[in-house]
Short mmCIF file of C-alpha atoms and ligand atoms in Angstrom, two decimals:
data_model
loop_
_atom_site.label_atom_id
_atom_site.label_comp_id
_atom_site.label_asym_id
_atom_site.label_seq_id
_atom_site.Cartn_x
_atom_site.Cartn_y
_atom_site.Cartn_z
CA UNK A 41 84.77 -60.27 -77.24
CA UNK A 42 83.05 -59.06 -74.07
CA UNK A 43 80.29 -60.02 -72.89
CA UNK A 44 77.57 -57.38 -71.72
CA UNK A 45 73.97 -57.42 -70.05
CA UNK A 46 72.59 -60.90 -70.37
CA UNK A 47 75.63 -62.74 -71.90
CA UNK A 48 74.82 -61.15 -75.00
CA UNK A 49 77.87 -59.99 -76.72
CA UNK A 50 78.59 -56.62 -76.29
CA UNK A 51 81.07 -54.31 -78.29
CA UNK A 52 81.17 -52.19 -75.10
CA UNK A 53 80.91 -53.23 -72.57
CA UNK A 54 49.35 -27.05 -59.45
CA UNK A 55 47.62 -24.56 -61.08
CA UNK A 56 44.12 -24.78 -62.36
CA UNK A 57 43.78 -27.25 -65.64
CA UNK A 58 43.73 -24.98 -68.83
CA UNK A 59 42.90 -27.43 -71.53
CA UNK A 60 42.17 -30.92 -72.54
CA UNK A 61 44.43 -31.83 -75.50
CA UNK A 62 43.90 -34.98 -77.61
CA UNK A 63 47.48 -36.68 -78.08
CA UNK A 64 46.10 -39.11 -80.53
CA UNK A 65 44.46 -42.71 -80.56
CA UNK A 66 42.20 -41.89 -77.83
CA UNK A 67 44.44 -40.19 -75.56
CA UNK A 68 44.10 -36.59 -73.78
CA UNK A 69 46.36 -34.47 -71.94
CA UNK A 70 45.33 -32.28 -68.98
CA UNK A 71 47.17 -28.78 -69.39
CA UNK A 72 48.32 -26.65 -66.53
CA UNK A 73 49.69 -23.72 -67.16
CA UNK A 74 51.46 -22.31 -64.39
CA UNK A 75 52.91 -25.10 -62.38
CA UNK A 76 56.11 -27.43 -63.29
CA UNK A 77 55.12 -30.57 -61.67
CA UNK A 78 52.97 -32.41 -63.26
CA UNK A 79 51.65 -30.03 -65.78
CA UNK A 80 50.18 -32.68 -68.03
CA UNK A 81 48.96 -36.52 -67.51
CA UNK A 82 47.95 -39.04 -70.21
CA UNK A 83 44.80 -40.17 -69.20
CA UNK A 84 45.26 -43.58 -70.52
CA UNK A 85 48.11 -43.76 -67.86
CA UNK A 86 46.51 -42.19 -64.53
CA UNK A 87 47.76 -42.92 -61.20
CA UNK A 88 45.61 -45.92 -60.13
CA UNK A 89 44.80 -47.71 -63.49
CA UNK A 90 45.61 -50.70 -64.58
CA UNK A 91 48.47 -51.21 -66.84
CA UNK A 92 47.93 -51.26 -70.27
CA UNK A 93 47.88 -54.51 -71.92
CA UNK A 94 48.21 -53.54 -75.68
CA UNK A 95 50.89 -50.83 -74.61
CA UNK A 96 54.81 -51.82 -75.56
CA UNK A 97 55.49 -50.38 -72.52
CA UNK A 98 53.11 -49.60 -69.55
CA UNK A 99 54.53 -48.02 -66.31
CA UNK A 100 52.38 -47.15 -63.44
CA UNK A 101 53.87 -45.90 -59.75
CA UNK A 102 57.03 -46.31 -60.44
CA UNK A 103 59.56 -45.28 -57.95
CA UNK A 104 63.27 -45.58 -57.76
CA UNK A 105 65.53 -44.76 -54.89
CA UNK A 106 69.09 -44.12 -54.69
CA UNK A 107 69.71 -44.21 -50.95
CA UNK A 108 66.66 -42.07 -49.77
CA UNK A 109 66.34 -39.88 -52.69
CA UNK A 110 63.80 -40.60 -55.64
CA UNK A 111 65.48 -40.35 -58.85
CA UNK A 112 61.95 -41.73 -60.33
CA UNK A 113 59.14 -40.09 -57.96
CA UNK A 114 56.02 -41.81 -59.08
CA UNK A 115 56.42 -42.66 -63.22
CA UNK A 116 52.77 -43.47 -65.21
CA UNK A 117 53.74 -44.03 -68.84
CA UNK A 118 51.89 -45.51 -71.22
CA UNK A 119 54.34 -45.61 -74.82
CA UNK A 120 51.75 -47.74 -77.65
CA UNK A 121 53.31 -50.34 -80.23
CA UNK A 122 54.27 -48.86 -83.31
CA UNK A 123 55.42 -45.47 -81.99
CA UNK A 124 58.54 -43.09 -81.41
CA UNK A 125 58.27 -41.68 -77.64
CA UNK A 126 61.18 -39.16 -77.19
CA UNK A 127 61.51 -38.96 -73.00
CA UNK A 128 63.11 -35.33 -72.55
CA UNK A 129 64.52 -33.84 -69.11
CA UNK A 130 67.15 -31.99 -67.89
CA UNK A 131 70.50 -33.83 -66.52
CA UNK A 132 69.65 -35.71 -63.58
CA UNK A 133 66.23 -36.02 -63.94
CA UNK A 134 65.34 -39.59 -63.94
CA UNK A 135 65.23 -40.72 -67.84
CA UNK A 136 68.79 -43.20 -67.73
CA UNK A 137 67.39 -44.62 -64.24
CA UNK A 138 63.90 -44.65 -66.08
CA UNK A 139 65.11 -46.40 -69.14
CA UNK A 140 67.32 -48.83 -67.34
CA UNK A 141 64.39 -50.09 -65.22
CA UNK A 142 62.49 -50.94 -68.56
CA UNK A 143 65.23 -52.82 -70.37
CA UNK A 144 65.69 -54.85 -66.64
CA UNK A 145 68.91 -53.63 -66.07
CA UNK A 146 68.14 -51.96 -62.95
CA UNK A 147 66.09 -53.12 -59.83
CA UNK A 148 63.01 -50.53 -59.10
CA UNK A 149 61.73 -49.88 -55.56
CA UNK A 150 57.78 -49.66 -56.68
CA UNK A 151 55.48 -49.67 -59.17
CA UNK A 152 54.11 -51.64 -61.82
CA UNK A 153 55.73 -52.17 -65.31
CA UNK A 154 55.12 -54.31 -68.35
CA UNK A 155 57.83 -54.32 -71.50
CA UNK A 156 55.86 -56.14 -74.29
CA UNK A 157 53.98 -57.55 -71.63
CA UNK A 158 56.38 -59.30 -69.24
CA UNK A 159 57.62 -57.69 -66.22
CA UNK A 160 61.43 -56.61 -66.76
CA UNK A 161 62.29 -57.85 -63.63
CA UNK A 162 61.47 -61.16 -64.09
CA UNK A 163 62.21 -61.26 -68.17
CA UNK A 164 63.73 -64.37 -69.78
CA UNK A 165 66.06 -64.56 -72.59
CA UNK A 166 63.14 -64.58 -74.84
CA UNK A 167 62.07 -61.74 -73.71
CA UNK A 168 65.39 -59.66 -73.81
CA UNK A 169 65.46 -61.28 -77.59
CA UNK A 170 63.09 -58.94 -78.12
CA UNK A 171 64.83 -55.92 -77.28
CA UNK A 172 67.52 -53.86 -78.98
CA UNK A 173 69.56 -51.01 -76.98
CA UNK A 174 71.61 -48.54 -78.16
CA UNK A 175 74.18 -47.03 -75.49
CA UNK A 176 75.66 -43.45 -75.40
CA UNK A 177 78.96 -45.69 -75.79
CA UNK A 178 79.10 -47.82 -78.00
CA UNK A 179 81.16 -50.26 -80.52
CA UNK A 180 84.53 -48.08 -79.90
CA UNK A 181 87.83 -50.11 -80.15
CA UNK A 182 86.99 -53.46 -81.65
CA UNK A 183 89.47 -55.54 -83.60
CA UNK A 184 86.64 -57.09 -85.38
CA UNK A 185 85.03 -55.86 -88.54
CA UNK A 186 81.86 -54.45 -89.11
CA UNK A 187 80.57 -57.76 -91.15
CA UNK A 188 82.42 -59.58 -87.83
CA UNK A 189 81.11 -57.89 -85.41
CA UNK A 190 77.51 -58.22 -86.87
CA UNK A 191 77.55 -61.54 -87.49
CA UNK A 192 78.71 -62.53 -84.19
CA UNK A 193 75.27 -60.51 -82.73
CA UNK A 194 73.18 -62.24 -85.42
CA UNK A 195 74.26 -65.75 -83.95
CA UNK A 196 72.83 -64.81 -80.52
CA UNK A 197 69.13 -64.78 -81.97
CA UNK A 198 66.58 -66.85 -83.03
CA UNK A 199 65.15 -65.01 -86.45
CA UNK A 200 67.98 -61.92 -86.58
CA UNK A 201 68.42 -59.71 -89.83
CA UNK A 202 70.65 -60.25 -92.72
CA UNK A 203 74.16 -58.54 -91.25
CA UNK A 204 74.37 -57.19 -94.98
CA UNK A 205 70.73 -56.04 -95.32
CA UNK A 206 71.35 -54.29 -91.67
CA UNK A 207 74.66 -52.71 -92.94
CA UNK A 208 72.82 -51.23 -96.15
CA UNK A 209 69.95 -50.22 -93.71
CA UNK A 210 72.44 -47.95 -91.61
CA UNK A 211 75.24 -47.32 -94.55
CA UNK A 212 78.17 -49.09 -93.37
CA UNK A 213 78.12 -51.15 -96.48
CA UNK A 214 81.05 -49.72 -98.24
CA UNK A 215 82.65 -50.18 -94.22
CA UNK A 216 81.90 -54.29 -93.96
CA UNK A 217 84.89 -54.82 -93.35
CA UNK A 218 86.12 -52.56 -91.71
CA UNK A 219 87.86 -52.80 -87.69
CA UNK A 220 85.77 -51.37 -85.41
CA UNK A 221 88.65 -48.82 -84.41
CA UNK A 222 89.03 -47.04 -87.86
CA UNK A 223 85.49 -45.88 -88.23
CA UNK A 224 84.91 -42.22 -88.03
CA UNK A 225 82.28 -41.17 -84.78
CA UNK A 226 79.53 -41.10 -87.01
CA UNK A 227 79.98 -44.67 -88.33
CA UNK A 228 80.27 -46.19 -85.37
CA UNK A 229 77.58 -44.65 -83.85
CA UNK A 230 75.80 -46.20 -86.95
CA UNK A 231 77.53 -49.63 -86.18
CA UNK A 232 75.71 -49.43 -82.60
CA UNK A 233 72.46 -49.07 -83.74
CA UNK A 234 72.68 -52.44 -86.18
CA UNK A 235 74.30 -53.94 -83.82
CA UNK A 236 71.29 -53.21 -81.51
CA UNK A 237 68.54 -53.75 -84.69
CA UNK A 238 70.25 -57.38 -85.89
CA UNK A 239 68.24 -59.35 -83.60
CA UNK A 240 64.85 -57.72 -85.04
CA UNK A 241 64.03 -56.29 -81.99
CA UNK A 242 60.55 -55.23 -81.60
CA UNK A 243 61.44 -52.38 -79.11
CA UNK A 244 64.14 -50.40 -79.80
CA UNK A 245 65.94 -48.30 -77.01
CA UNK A 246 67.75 -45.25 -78.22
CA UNK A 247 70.27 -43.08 -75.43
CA UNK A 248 71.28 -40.30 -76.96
CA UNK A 249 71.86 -41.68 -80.48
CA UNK A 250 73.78 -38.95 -82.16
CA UNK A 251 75.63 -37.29 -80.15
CA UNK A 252 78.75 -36.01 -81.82
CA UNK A 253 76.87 -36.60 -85.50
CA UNK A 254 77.07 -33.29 -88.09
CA UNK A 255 74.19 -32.22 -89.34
CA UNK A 256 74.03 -34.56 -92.70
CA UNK A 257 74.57 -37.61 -90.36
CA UNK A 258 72.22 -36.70 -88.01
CA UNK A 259 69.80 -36.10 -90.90
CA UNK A 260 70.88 -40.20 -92.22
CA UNK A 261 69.97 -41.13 -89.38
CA UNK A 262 66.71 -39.95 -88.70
CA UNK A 263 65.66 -41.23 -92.10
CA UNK A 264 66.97 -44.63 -90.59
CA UNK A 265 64.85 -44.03 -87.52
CA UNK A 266 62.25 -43.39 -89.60
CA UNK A 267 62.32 -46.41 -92.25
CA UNK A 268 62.68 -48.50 -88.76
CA UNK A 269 59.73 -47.37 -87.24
CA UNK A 270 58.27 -48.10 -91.58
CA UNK A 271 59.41 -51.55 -90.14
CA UNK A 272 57.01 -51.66 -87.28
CA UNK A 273 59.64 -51.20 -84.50
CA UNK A 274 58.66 -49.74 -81.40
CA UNK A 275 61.10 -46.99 -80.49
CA UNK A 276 62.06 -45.12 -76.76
CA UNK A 277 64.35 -42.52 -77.38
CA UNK A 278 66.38 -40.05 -74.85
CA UNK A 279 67.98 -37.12 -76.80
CA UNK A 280 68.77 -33.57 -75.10
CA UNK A 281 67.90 -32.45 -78.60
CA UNK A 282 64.83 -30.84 -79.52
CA UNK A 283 64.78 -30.52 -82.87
CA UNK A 284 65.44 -34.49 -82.92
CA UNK A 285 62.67 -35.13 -80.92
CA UNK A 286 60.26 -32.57 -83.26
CA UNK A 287 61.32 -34.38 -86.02
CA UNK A 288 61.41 -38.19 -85.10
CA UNK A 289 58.71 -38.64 -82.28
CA UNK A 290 54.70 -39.36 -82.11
CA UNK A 291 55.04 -38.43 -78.42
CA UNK A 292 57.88 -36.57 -76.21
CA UNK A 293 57.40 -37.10 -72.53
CA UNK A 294 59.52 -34.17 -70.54
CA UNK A 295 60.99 -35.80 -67.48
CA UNK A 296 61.79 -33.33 -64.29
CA UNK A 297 62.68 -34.51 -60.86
CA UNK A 298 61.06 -37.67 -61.15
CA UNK A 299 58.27 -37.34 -62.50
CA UNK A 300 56.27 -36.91 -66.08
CA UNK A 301 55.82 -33.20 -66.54
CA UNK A 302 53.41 -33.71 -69.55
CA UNK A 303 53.08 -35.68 -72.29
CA UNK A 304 52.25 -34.66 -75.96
CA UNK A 305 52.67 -34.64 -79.30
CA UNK A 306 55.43 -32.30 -80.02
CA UNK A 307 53.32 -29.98 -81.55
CA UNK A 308 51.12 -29.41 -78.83
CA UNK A 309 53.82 -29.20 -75.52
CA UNK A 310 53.21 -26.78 -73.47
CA UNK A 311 50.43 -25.10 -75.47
CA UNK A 312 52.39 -24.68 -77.73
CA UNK A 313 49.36 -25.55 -80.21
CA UNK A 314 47.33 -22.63 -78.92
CA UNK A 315 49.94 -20.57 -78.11
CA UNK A 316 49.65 -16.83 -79.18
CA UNK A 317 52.06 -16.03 -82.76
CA UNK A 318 54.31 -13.12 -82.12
CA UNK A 319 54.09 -10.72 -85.63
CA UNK A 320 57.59 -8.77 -85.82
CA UNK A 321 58.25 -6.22 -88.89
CA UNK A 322 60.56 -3.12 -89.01
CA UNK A 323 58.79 0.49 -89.48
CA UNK A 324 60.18 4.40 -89.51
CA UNK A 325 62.98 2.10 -88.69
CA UNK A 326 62.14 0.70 -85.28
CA UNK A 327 61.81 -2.68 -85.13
CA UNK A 328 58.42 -3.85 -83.74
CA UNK A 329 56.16 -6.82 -82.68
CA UNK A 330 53.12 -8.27 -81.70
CA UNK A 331 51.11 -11.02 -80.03
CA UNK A 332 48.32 -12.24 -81.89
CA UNK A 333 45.89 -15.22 -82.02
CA UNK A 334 44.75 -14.20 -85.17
CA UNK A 335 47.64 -13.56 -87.20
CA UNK A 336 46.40 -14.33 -90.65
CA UNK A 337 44.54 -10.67 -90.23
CA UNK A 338 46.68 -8.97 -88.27
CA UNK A 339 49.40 -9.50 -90.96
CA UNK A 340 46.41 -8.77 -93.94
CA UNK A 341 46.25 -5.43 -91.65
CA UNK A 342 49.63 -5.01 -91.59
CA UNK A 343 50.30 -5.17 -95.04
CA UNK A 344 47.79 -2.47 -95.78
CA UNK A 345 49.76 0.22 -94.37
CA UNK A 346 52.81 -0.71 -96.87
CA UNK A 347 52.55 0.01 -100.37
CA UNK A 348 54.83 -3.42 -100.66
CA UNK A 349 56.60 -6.07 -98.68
CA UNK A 350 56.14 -5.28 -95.09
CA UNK A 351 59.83 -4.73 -94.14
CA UNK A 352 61.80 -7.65 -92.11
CA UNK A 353 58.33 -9.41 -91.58
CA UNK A 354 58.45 -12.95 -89.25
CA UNK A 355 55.41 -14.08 -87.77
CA UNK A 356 56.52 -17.14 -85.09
CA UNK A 357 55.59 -19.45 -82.08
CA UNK A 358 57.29 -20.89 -79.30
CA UNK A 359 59.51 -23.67 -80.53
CA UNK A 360 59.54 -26.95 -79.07
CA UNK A 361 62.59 -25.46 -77.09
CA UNK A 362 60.97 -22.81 -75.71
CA UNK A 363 58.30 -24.85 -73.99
CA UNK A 364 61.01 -27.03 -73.03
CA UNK A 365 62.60 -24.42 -70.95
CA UNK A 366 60.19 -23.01 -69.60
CA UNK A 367 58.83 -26.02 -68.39
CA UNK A 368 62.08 -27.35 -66.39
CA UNK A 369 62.95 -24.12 -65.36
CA UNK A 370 67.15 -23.91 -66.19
CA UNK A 371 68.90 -25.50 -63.33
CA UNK A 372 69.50 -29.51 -63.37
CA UNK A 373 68.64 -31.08 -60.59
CA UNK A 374 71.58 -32.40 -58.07
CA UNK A 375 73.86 -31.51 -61.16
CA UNK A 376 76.70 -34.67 -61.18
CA UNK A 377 75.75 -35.76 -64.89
CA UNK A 378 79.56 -37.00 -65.45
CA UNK A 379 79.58 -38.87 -62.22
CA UNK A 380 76.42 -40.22 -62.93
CA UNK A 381 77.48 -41.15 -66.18
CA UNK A 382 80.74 -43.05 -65.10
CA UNK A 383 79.37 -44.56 -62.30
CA UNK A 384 76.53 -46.25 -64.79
CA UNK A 385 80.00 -47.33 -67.28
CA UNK A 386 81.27 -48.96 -65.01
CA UNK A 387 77.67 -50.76 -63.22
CA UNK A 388 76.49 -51.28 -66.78
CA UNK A 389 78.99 -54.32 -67.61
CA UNK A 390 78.10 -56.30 -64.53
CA UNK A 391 74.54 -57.30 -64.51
CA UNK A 392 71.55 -56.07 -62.58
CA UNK A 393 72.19 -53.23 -60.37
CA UNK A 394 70.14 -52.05 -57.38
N1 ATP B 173 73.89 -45.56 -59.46
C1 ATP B 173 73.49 -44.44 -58.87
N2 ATP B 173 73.70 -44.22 -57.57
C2 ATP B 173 73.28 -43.10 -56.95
N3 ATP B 173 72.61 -42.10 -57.58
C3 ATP B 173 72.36 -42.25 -58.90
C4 ATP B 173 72.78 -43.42 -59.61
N4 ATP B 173 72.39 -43.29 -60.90
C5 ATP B 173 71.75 -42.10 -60.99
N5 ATP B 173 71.74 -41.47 -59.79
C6 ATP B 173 71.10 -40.18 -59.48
O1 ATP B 173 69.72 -40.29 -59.83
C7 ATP B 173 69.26 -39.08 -60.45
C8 ATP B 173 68.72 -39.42 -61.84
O2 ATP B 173 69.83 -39.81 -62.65
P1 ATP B 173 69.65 -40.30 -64.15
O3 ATP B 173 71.00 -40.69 -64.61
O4 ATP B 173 68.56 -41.29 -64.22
O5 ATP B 173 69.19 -38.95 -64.87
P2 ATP B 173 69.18 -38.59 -66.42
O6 ATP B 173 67.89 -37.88 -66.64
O7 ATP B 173 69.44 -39.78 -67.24
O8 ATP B 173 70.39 -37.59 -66.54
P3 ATP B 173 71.38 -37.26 -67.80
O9 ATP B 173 70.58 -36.47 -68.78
O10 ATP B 173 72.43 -36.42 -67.15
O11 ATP B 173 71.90 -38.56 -68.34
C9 ATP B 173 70.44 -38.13 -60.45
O12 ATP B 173 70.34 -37.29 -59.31
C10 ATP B 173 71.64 -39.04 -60.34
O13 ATP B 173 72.72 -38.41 -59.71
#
């Protein structure tokens, strides 16, 4: 068995402002439309204010260097109890450095942060008790079975789940006893998150969680996400996947260079809420399209001029993809995402890193 972070087992080792938008529960976002950096605050979290005390996690100022460049430039974050808060960004732009900070893996260089109330740098066992974390790699080559393997991480904590309830949770009961090395990708990516939701954590972290899933696993396992969250579990999730973070977060939080670009619910990044619809039909054979922000009537319009179905007729908005985009702009930052990645592999099994 090897032992990971905290002797815990481990199977693996400016423009003007354009809007105010409410996120929810009392929070607003500024909107800025035509700069990248910071196009959007949450209020709750401003520069300046005091942490939040009822937040699972409350970040304010917080800077991390790597030699003397800022791979986190200044984070305020505020993600509530309760809630799924998917941090997006292109490669290189702060989230793993981000995340690691918050679980106390990593040393930061400023700032203030509390992770259920206790500062990470200074958190206890009882306090890591509390967390589960789910690695891009995960429960790979083990000998053990899955029953093994979850039984062992039950033993570690003080009031952990039921390794069987856990593997009907995720659907690796028909696997229990299977070796870790003959599951299939998707199961073991399933055997990673209960291993990181025996110990009933109460904040969940989530890198990249299904990577490598097809669609009908992917789709499992946001219903798991979901019936977790049913569970009261607070969850922090990185994906590079949109349409994951559409349809499993309250919040997404779009990460670039450093800093928050904006935070919203998905529905409303970017403006995407108020943005214009785009009407597109075919006619004498041409196709054609429109912006509208009334496109209820311009379609009733429309469809007077054609005795029936007004041919090829699509009325959209931007996606939560298109925002995306448009918001980072399309090159990452200081590229270097496998180096990155390796370098954290190999930090990741030895404790604390600077
Ligand atoms: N241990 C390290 N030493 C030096 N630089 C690092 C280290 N870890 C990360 N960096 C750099 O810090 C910046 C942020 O990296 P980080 O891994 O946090 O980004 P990320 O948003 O998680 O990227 P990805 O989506 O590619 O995983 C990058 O420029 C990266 O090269």
């Amino acid at each position: 068995m090897v032992v990971g972070r905290w002797g815990i087992p481990s199977v693996a080792a400016g423009g003007g402002v354009d809007a105010l938008l409410p996120t929810g529960r009392g929070h607003c976002v500024l909107v800025q439309k035509d700069s990248l950096l910071p196009t959007t605050r949450t209020l709750a979290a401003g520069p300046g204010s005091e942490p939040d005390p009822d937040a699972a996690i409350s970040v304010r100022g917080l800077v991390k260097r790597y030699g003397d460049r800022a791979a986190v430039d200044g984070l305020d974050l505020d993600i509530r109890r309760g809630e799924i808060f998917a941090l997006l960004g292109p490669n290189g732009a702060g989230k793993t450095t981000t995340v690691e900070v918050l679980e106390g893996y990593r040393k930061r260089d400023g700032g203030d942060v509390r992770v259920l109330g206790v500062d990470p740098a200074r958190g206890g066992r009882r306090w890591r008790a509390q967390l589960g974390i789910v690695l891009q790699s995960g429960a790979g080559d083990s000998q053990l079975s899955v029953r093994e393997l979850l039984k062992a991480r039950a033993s570690y904590y003080a009031e952990p789940r039921d390794p069987d309830e856990v593997m009907e949770l995720v659907g690796l009961t028909a696997e229990a006893g299977a070796r870790g090395r003959t599951l299939s990708g998707g199961q073991r990516r399933r055997l990673d998150v209960a291993l990181g939701i025996v110990g009933r954590p109460r904040l969940l972290f989530l890198d990249e969680p299904t990577t490598g899933f097809d669609p009908e696993a992917r789709r499992q396992f946001w219903a798991l996400i979901r019936s977790l969250r049913d569970l009261g579990t607070t969850m922090l999730l990185t994906t590079h996947y949109l349409d994951e973070a559409e349809a499993l977060a309250d919040r997404v939080g779009v990460l670039a260079r450093g800093q928050l670009a904006e935070v919203a619910v998905p529905a409303a990044l970017g403006g995407r809420g108020t943005a214009p619809a785009v009407v597109s039909w075919t006619e004498d054979g041409v196709r054609r399209s429109a912006e509208t922000a009334t496109p209820t009537a311009f379609v009733r319009e429309l469809a007077a001029r054609f005795p029936g179905e007004v041919p090829d007729l699509t009325v959209a908005r931007p996606t939560l993809e298109d925002v995306y985009l448009k918001m980072i702009g399309q090159v990452p930052e200081g590229g270097g995402t496998a180096a990155a990645v390796g370098r954290r592999g190999a930090e990741r099994s030895q404790g604390v890193s600077s």
